[in-house]
Coordinates of C-alpha atoms in Angstrom, one line a residue:
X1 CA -0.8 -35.9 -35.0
X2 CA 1.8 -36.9 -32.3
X3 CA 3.9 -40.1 -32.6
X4 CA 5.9 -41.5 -29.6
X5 CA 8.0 -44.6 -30.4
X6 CA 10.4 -46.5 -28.0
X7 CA 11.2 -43.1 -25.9
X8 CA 13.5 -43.7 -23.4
X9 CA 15.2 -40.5 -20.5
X10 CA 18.1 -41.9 -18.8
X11 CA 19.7 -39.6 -16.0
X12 CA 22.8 -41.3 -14.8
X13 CA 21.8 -44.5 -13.1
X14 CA 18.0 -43.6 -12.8
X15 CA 15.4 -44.9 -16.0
X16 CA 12.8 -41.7 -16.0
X17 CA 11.2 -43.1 -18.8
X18 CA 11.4 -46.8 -20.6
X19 CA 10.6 -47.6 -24.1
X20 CA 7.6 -45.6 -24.4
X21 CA 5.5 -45.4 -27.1
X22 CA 1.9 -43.9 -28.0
X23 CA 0.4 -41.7 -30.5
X24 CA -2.0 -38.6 -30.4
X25 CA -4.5 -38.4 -32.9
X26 CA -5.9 -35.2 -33.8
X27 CA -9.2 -33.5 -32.3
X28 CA -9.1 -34.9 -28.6
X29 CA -8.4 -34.2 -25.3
X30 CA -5.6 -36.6 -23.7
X31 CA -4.8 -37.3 -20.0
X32 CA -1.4 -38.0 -19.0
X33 CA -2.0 -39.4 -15.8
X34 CA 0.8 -40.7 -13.1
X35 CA 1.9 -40.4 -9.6
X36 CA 4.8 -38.3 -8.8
X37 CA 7.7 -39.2 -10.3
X38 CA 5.8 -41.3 -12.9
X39 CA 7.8 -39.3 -15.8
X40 CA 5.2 -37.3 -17.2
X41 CA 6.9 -34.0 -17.1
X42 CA 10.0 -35.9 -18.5
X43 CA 7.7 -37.1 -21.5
X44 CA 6.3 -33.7 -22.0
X45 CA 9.7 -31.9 -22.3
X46 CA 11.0 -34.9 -24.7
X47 CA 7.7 -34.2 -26.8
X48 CA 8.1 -30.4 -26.9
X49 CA 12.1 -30.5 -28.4
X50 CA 13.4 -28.8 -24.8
X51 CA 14.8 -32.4 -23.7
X52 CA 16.8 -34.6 -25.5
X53 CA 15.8 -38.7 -25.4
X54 CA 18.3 -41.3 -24.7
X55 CA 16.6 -43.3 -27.4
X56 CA 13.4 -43.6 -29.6
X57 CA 11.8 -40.8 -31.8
X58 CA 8.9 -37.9 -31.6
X59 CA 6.7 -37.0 -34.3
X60 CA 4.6 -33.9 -34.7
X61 CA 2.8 -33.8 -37.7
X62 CA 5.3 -36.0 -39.6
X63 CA 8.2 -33.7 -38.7
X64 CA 10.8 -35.8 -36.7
X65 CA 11.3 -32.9 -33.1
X66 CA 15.1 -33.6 -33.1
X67 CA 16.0 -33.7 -36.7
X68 CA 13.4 -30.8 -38.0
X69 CA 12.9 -29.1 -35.0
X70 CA 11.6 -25.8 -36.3
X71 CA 8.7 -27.4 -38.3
X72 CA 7.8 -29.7 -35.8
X73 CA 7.3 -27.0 -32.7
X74 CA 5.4 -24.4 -35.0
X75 CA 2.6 -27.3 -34.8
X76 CA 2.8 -27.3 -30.7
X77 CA 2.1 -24.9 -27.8
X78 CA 3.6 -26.1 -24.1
X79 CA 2.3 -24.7 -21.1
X80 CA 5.4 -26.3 -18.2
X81 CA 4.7 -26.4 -14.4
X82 CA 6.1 -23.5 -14.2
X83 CA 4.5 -20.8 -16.8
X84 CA 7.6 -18.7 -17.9
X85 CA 6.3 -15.8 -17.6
X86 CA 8.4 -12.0 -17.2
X87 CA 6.9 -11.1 -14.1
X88 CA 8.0 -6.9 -15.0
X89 CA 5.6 -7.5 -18.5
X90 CA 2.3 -6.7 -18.5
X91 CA 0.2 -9.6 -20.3
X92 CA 0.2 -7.6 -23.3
X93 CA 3.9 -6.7 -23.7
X94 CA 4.6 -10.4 -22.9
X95 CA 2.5 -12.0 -25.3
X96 CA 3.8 -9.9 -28.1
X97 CA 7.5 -10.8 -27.1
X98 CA 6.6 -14.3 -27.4
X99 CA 4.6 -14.3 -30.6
X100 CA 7.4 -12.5 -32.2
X101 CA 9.9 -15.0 -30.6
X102 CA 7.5 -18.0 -32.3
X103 CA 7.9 -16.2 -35.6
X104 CA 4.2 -14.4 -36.2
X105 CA 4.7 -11.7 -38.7
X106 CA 5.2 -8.8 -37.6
X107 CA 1.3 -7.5 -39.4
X108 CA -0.1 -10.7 -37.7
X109 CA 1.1 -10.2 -33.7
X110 CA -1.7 -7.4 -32.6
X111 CA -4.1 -9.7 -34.3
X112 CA -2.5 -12.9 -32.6
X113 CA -2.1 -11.3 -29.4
X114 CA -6.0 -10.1 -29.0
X115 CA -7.2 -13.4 -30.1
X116 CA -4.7 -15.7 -27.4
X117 CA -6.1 -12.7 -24.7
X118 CA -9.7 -13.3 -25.6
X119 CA -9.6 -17.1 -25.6
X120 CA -8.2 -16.8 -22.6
X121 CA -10.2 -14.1 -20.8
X122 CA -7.0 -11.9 -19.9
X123 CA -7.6 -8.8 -22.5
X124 CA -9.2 -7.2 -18.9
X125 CA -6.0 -7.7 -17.6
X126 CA -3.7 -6.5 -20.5
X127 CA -2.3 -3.6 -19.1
X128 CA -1.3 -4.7 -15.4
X129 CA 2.3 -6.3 -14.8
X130 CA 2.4 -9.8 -14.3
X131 CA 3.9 -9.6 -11.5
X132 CA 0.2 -8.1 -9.7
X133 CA -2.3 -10.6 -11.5
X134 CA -3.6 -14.1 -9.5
X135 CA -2.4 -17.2 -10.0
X136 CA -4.9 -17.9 -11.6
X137 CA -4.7 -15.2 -14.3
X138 CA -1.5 -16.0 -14.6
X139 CA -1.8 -19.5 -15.7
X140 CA -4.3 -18.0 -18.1
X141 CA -1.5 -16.2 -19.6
X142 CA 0.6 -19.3 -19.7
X143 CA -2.3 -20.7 -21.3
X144 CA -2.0 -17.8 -24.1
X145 CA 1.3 -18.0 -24.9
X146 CA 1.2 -21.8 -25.7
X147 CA -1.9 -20.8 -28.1
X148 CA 0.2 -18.2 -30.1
X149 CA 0.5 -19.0 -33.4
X150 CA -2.4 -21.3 -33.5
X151 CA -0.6 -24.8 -32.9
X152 CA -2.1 -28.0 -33.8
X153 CA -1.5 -29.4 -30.8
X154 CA -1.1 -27.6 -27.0
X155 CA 0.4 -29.3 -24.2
X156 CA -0.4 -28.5 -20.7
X157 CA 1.7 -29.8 -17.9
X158 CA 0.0 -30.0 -14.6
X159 CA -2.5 -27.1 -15.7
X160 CA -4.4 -26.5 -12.3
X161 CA -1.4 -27.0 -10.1
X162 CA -1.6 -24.4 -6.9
X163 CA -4.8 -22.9 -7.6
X164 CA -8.0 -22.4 -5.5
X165 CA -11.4 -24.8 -5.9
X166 CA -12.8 -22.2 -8.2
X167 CA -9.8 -21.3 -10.3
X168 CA -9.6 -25.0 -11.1
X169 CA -12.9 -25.3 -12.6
X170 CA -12.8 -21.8 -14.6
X171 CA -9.2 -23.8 -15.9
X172 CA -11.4 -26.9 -16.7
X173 CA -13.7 -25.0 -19.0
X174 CA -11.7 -23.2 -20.8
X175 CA -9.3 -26.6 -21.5
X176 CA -12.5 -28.1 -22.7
X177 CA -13.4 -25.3 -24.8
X178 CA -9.2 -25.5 -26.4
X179 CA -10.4 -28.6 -27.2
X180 CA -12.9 -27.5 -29.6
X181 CA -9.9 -26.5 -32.3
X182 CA -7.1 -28.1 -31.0
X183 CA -5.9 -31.3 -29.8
X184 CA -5.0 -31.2 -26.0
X185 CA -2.8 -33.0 -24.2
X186 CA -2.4 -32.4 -20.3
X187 CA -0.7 -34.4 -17.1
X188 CA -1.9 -34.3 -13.5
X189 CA -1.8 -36.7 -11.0
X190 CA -5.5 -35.7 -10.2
X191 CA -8.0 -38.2 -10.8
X192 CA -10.9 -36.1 -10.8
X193 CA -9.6 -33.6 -13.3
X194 CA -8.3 -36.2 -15.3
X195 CA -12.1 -37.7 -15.6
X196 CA -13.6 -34.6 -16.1
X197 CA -12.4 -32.9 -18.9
X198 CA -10.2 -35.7 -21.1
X199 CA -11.7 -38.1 -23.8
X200 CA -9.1 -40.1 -23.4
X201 CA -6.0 -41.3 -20.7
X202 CA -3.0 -42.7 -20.5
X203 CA -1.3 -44.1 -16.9
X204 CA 1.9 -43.9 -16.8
X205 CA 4.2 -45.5 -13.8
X206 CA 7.6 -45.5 -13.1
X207 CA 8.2 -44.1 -16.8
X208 CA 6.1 -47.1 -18.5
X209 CA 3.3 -46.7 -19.8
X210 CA 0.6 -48.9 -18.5
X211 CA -3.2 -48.1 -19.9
X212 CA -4.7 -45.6 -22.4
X213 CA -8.2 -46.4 -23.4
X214 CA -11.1 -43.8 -22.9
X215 CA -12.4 -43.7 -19.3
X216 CA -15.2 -45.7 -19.6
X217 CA -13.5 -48.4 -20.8
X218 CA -10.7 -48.3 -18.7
X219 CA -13.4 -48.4 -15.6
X220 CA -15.5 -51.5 -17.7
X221 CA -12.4 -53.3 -17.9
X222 CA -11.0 -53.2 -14.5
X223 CA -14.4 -54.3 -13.1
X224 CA -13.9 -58.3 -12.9
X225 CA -16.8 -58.1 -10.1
X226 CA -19.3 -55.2 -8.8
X227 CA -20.5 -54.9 -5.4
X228 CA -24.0 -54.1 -3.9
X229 CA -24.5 -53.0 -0.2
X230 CA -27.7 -53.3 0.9
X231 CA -29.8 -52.7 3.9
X232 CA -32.6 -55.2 4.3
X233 CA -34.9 -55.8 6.9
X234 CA -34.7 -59.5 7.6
X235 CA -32.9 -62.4 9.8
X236 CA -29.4 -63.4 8.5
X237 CA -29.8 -67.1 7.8
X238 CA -33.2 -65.7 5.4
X239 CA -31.6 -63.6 3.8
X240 CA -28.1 -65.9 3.2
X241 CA -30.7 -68.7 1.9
X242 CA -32.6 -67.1 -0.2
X243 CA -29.3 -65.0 -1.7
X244 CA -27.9 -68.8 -2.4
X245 CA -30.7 -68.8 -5.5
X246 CA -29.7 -65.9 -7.0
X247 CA -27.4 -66.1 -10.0
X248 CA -24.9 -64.0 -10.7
X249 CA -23.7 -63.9 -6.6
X250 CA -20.5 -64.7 -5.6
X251 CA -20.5 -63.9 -2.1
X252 CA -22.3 -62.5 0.6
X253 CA -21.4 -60.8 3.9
X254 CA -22.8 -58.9 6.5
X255 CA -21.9 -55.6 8.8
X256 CA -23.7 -53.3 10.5
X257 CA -25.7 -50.4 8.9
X258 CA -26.8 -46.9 10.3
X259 CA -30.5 -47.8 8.7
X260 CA -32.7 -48.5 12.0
X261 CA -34.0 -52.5 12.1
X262 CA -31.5 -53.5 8.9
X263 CA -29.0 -56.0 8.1
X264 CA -26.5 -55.0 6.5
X265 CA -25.4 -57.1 3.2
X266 CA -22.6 -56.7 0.9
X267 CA -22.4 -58.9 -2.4
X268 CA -20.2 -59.4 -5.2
X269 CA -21.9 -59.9 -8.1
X270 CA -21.4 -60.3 -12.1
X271 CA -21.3 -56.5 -13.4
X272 CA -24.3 -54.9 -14.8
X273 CA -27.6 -54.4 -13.8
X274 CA -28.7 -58.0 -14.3
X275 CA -27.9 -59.6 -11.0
X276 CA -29.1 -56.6 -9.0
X277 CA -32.7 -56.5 -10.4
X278 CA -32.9 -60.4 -9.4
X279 CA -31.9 -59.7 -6.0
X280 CA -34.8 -57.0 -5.9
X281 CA -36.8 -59.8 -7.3
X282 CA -36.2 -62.6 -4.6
X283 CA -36.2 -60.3 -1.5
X284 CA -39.3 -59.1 -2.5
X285 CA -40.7 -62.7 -3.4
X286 CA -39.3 -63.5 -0.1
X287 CA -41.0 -60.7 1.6
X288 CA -37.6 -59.4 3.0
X289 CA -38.3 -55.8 2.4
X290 CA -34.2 -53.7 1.2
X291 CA -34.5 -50.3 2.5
X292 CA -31.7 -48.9 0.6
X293 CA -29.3 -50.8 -2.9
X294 CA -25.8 -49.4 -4.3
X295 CA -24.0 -50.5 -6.7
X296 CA -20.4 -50.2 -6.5
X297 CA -18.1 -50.4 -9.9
X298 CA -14.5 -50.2 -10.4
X299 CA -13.7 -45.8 -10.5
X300 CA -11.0 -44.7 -12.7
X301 CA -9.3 -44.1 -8.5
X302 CA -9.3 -48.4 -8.2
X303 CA -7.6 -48.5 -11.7
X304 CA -5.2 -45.9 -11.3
X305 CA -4.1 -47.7 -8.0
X306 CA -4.1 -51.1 -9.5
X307 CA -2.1 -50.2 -12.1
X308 CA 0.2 -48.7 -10.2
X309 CA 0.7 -50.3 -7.1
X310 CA 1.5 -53.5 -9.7
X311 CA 4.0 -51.6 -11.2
X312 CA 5.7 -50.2 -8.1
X313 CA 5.4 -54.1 -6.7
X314 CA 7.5 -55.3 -10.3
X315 CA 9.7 -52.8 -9.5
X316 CA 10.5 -53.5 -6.3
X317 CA 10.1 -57.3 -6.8
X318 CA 13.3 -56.5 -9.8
X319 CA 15.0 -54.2 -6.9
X320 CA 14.9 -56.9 -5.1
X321 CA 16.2 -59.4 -7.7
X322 CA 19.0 -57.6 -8.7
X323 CA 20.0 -56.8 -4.9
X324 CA 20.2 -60.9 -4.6
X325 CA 21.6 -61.3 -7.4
X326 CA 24.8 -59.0 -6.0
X327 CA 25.1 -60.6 -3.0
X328 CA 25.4 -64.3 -4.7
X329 CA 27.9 -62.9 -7.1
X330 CA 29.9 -61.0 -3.6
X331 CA 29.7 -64.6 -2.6
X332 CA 30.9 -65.9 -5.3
X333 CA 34.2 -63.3 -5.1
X334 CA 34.3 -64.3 -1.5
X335 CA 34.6 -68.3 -2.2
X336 CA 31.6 -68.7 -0.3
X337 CA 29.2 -71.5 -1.5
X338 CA 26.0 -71.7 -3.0
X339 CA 22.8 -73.5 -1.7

């Protein structure tokens, strides 16, 4: 559906995004995930033919966005941060101005117009300006204009941005139900929204792109350990001994617990639910009675900062590099010796 290859935004002397390169295929729901500054909005703009790249190519449905521009955006919808909406419109008025700016015939728009209000639960709200609706409503509206003209693909960016605890999840649902006949693709740099309503993610840090794989897998394969805590009724050294049989435990420490006349133990074990059903095993045949198990895994929150924090570490780490490097070639100017 969407191909990304070697996309790179250069803004003076700042990289917004390096060599990136993915591809959408039809029928999901994509995460664009990133901390700020991460160069997802950069990504989306280059994707939706309102940013030039520095280098590398976007293709929508085979249609190159730079060279056959028209084609290619008929097959997308974008929602930006900032829905650019007439605030003086009603929903109606605005929705028709748009779908006859996309190019729906003139005997299509009413049609058009109805069905991107009803998707979108506005039509109650098609005769009040703008300018009076909620926030929420009025991403909704955003929402309808990018689904004018039935595109193949809509793009979201940053889709529950500013709104209240309910609006988000009303914004949720109806992304999930989009998803149904088109392929979605949507950035945040929430976790939890992320999770809940994409099939599929991509992290992206300091323009680079650096996971995509569903959530489950991206969770399965950042898990090199996972960790029980335990509150067992016990002394120390019986516990430590008969923990030393167990296979599958690395390590074992203890803290205190809020469970009354309990030790509290945290291992690191093998994933999966293996190692934990023999520790259940030997503390029982030990008669060391646990009064309360969790297991611990790697959330999509421990990869997101792993993946991150290592790139912001390479990039200071290069920062660094190069600042050294300047000083030994000053030196150099200067006559001053080397090591």
């Amino acid at each position: 559906m969407i191909e990304v290859n070697h996309l790179t935004k250069v803004y003076g002397d700042h990289t917004a995004v390096s060599d990136l390169s993915f591809s959408i295929d039809p029928g999901h729901i994509y995460g664009l995930l990133g901390p700020n500054g991460a160069g997802k909005t950069t990504t989306m703009n280059i994707m939706t033919g309102c940013l030039a790249a520095t280098e590398g190519t976007v293709k929508v449905g085979g249609f190159d966005i730079f060279e056959e521009p028209s084609r290619a955006k008929a097959l997308i919808g974008y929602l930006p941060e900032q829905p650019p909406l007439y605030m003086d419109m009603t929903p109606e008025e605005y929705l028709r101005f748009v779908a006859q700016a996309k190019g729906v015939t003139r005997e299509g728009i009413t049609k058009e117009v109805d069905r991107a209000m009803e998707v979108t639960q506005v039509t109650s709200m098609r005769e009040r300006l703008i300018k009076n609706l909620s926030k929420g409503y009025r991403q909704r509206v955003g929402i309808a204009q990018a689904l004018l003209g039935h595109p193949e693909a809509v793009i979201l960016d940053e889709p529950t941005v500013g709104l209240d605890p309910i609006q988000i999840i009303e914004i949720r649902e109806l992304i999930a139900e989009l998803g149904r006949e088109h392929t979605v693709i949507l950035s945040s740099h929430i976790l939890s929204e992320v999770r809940a309503v994409c099939g599929h993610i991509m992290i992206i840090s300091h323009g680079k792109l650096v996971a995509s794989d569903t959530p489950e897998n991206l969770e399965r394969l950042f898990t090199g350990s996972a960790t029980l805590e335990l509150s067992i009724q016990g002394w120390k050294d019986d516990i430590r001994e008969t923990l030393s049989h167990v296979q599958g435990v690395h390590s074992v420490s203890f803290h205190q617990t809020d469970v009354e006349d309990a030790v509290g133990v945290s291992l690191s074990t093998e994933p999966g639910e293996e190692t934990a059903r023999e520790v259940f095993y030997a503390m029982a045949e030990a008669r060391l009675p646990i009064l309360r198990m969790d297991v611990k895994k790697a959330s999509l929150e421990d990869v997101f900062i792993e993946l991150t924090s290592q790139e912001n570490d390479a990039a200071l780490d290069s920062e660094d590099s190069k600042k050294a490097g300047e000083k030994t070639e000053e030196k150099a100017k200067r006559g001053g010796g080397g090591e």
